[in-house]
PDB file of C-alpha atoms and ligand atoms in Angstrom:
ATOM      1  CA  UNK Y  13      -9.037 212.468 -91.092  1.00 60.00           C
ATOM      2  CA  UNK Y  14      -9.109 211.970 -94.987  1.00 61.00           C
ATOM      3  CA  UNK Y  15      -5.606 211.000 -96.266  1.00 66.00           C
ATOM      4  CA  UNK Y  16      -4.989 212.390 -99.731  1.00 64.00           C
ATOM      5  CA  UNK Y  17      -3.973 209.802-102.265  1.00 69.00           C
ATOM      6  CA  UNK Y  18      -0.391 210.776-103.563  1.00 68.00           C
ATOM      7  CA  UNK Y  19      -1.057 208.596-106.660  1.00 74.00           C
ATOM      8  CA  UNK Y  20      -2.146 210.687-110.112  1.00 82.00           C
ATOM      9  CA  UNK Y  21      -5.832 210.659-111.662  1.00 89.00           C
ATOM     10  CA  UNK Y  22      -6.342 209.509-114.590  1.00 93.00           C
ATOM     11  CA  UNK Y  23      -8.592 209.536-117.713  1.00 93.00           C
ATOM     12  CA  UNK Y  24      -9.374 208.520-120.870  1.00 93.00           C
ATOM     13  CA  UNK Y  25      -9.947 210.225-124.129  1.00 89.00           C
ATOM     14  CA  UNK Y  26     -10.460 209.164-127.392  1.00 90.00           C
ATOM     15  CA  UNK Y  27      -7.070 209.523-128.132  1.00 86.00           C
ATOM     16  CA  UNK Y  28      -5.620 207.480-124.787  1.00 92.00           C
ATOM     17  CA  UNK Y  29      -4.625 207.734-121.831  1.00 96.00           C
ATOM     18  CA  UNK Y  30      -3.910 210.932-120.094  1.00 95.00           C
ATOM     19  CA  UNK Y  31      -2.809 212.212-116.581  1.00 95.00           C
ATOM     20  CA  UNK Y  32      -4.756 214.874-114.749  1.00 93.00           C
ATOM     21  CA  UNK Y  33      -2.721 217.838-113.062  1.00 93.00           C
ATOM     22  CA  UNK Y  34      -2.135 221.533-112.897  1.00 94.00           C
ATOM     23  CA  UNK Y  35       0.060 223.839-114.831  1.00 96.00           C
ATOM     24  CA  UNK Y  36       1.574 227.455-112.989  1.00 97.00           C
ATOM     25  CA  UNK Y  37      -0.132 230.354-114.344  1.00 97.00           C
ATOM     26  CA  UNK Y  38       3.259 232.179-113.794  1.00 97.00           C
ATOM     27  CA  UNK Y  39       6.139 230.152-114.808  1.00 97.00           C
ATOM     28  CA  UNK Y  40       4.725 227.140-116.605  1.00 96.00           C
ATOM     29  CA  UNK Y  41       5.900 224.601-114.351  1.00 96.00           C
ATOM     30  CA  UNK Y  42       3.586 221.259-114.402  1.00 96.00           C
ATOM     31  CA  UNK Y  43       2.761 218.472-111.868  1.00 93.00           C
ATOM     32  CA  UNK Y  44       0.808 215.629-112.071  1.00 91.00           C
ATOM     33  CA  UNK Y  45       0.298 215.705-107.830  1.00 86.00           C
ATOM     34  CA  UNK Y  46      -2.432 217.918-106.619  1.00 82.00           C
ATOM     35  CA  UNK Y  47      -1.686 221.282-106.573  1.00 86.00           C
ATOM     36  CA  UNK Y  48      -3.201 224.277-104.595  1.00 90.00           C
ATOM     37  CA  UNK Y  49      -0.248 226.258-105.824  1.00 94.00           C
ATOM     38  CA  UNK Y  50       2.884 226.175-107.903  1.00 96.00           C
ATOM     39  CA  UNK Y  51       5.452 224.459-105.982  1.00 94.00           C
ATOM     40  CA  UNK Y  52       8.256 226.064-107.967  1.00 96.00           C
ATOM     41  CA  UNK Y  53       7.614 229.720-107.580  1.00 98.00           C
ATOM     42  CA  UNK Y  54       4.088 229.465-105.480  1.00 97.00           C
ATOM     43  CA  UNK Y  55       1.739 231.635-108.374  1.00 97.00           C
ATOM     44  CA  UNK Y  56      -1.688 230.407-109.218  1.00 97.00           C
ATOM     45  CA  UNK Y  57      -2.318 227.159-110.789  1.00 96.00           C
ATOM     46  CA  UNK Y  58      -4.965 225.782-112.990  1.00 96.00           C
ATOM     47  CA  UNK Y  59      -5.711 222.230-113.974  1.00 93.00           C
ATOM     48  CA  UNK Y  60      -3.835 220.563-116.786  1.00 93.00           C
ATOM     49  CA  UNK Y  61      -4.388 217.002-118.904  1.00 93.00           C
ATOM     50  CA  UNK Y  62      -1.085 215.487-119.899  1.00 95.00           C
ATOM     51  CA  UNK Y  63      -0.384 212.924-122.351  1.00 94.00           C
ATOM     52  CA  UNK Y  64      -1.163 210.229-124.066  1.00 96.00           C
ATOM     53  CA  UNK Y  65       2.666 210.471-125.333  1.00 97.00           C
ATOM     54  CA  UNK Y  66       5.872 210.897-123.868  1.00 97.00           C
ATOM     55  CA  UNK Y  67       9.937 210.058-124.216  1.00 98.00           C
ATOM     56  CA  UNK Y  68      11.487 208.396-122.018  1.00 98.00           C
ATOM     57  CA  UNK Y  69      14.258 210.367-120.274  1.00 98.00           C
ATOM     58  CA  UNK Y  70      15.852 207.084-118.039  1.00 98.00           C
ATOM     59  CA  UNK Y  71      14.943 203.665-117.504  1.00 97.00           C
ATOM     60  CA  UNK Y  72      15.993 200.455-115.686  1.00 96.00           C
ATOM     61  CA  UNK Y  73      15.027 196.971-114.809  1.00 96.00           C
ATOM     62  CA  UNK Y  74      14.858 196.084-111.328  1.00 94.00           C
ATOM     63  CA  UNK Y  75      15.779 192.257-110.187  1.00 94.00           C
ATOM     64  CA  UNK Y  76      14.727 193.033-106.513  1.00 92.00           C
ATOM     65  CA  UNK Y  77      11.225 191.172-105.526  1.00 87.00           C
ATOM     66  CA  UNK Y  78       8.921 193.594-103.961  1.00 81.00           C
ATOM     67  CA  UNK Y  79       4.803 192.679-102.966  1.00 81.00           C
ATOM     68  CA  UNK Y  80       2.840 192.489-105.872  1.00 76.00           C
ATOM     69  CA  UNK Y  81       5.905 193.051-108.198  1.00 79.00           C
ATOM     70  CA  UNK Y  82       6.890 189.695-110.169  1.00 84.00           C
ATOM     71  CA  UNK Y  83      11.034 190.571-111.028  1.00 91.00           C
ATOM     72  CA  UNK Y  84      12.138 191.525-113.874  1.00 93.00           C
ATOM     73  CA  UNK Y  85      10.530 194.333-114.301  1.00 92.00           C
ATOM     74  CA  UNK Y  86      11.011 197.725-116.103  1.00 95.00           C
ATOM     75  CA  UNK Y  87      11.245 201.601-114.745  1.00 96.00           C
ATOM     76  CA  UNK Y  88      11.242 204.455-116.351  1.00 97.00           C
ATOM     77  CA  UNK Y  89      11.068 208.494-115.791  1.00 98.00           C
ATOM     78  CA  UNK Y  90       8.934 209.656-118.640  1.00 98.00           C
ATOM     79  CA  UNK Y  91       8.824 213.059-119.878  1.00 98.00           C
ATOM     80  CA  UNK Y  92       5.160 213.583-120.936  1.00 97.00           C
ATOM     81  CA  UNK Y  93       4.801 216.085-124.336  1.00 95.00           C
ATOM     82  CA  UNK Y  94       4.063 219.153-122.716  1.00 89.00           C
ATOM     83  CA  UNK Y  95       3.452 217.717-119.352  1.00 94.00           C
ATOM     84  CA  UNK Y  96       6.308 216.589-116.350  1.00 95.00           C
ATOM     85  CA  UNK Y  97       8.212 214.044-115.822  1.00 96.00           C
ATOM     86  CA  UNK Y  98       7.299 211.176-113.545  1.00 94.00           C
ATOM     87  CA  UNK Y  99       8.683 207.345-113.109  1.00 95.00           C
ATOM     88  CA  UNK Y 100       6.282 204.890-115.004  1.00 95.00           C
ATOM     89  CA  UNK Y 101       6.420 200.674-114.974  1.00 94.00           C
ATOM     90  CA  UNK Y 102       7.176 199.383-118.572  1.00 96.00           C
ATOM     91  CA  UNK Y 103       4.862 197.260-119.848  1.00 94.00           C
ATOM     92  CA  UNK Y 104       7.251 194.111-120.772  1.00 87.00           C
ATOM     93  CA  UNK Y 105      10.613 193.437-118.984  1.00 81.00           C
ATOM     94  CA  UNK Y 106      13.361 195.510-120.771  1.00 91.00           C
ATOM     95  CA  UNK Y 107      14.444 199.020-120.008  1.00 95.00           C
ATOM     96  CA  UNK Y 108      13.604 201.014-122.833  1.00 97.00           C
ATOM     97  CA  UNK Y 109      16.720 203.539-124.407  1.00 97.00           C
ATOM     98  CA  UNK Y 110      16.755 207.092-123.571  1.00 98.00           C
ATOM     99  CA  UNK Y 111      14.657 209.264-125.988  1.00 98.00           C
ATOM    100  CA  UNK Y 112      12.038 206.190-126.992  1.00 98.00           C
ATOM    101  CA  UNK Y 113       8.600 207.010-127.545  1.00 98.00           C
ATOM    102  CA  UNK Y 114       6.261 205.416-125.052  1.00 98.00           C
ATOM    103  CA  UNK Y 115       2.785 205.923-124.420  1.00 97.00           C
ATOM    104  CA  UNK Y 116       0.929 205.918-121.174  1.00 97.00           C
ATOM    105  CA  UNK Y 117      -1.028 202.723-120.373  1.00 96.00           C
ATOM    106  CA  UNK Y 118      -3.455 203.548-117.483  1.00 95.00           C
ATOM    107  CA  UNK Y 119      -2.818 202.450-114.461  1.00 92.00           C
ATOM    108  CA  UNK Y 120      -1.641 199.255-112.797  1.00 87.00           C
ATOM    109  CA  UNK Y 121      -3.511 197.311-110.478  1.00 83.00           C
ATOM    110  CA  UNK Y 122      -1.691 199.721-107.910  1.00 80.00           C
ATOM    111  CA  UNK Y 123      -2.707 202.687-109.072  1.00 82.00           C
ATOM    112  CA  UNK Y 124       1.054 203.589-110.583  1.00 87.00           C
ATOM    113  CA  UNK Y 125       1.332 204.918-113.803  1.00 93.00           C
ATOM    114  CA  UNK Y 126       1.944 202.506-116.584  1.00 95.00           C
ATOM    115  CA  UNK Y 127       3.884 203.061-120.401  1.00 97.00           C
ATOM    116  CA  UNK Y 128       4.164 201.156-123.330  1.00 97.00           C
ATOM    117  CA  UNK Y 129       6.880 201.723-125.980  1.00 97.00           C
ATOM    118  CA  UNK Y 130       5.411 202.731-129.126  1.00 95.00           C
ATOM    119  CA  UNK Y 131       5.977 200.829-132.624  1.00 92.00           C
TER     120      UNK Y 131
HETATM  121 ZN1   ZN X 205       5.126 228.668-110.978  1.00 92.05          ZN
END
């Protein structure tokens, strides 16, 4: 049995990081998970590269210790430009405002998606 790993793909570009994923051929909706078909409405998909930027749509700093997570640390759902929205650590330990302009950061040592705020 080969367990499929929930986390997304990455890669890199001249310009940064981006996320790998699928867009609907039908109704637009995007997903960084794999995809065989469009959640949302179930057309066709085909594979989509989102990022490097994003704004940040909530964020918050958790206090609770958790393996391999050092407290205080930053959350945040990030809506990618043109991409969807998925929760992202923060690099530093302070939740940034709604709307601020982060970029993604690669992955942690985990495997989850990582953002920094931009200048
Ligand atoms: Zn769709």
């Amino acid at each position: 049995v080969t367990a499929i790993d929930p986390r997304p793909r990455w890669s890199k570009t001249h310009d940064g990081w981006r996320l790998e994923g699928a867009r609907c051929t039908s109704c637009g909706h995007v997903t960084v998970e794999a995809a065989a078909w469009c959640a949302r409405c179930y057309g066709a998909v085909e594979s989509g590269s989102f990022g490097p930027d994003g704004a940040v749509w909530a964020a918050t700093v958790v206090r609770i210790p958790l393996p391999g997570r050092e407290p205080p640390y930053a959350l945040a759902y990030v809506d990618l430009d043109d991409g969807p929205r998925l929760l992202a650590h923060v690099m530093g330990s302070a939740a940034p405002r709604a709307g601020t302009r982060v970029r993604l950061a690669g992955p942690s040592a985990a495997g989850d998606p990582q953002v920094e705020v931009l200048p």
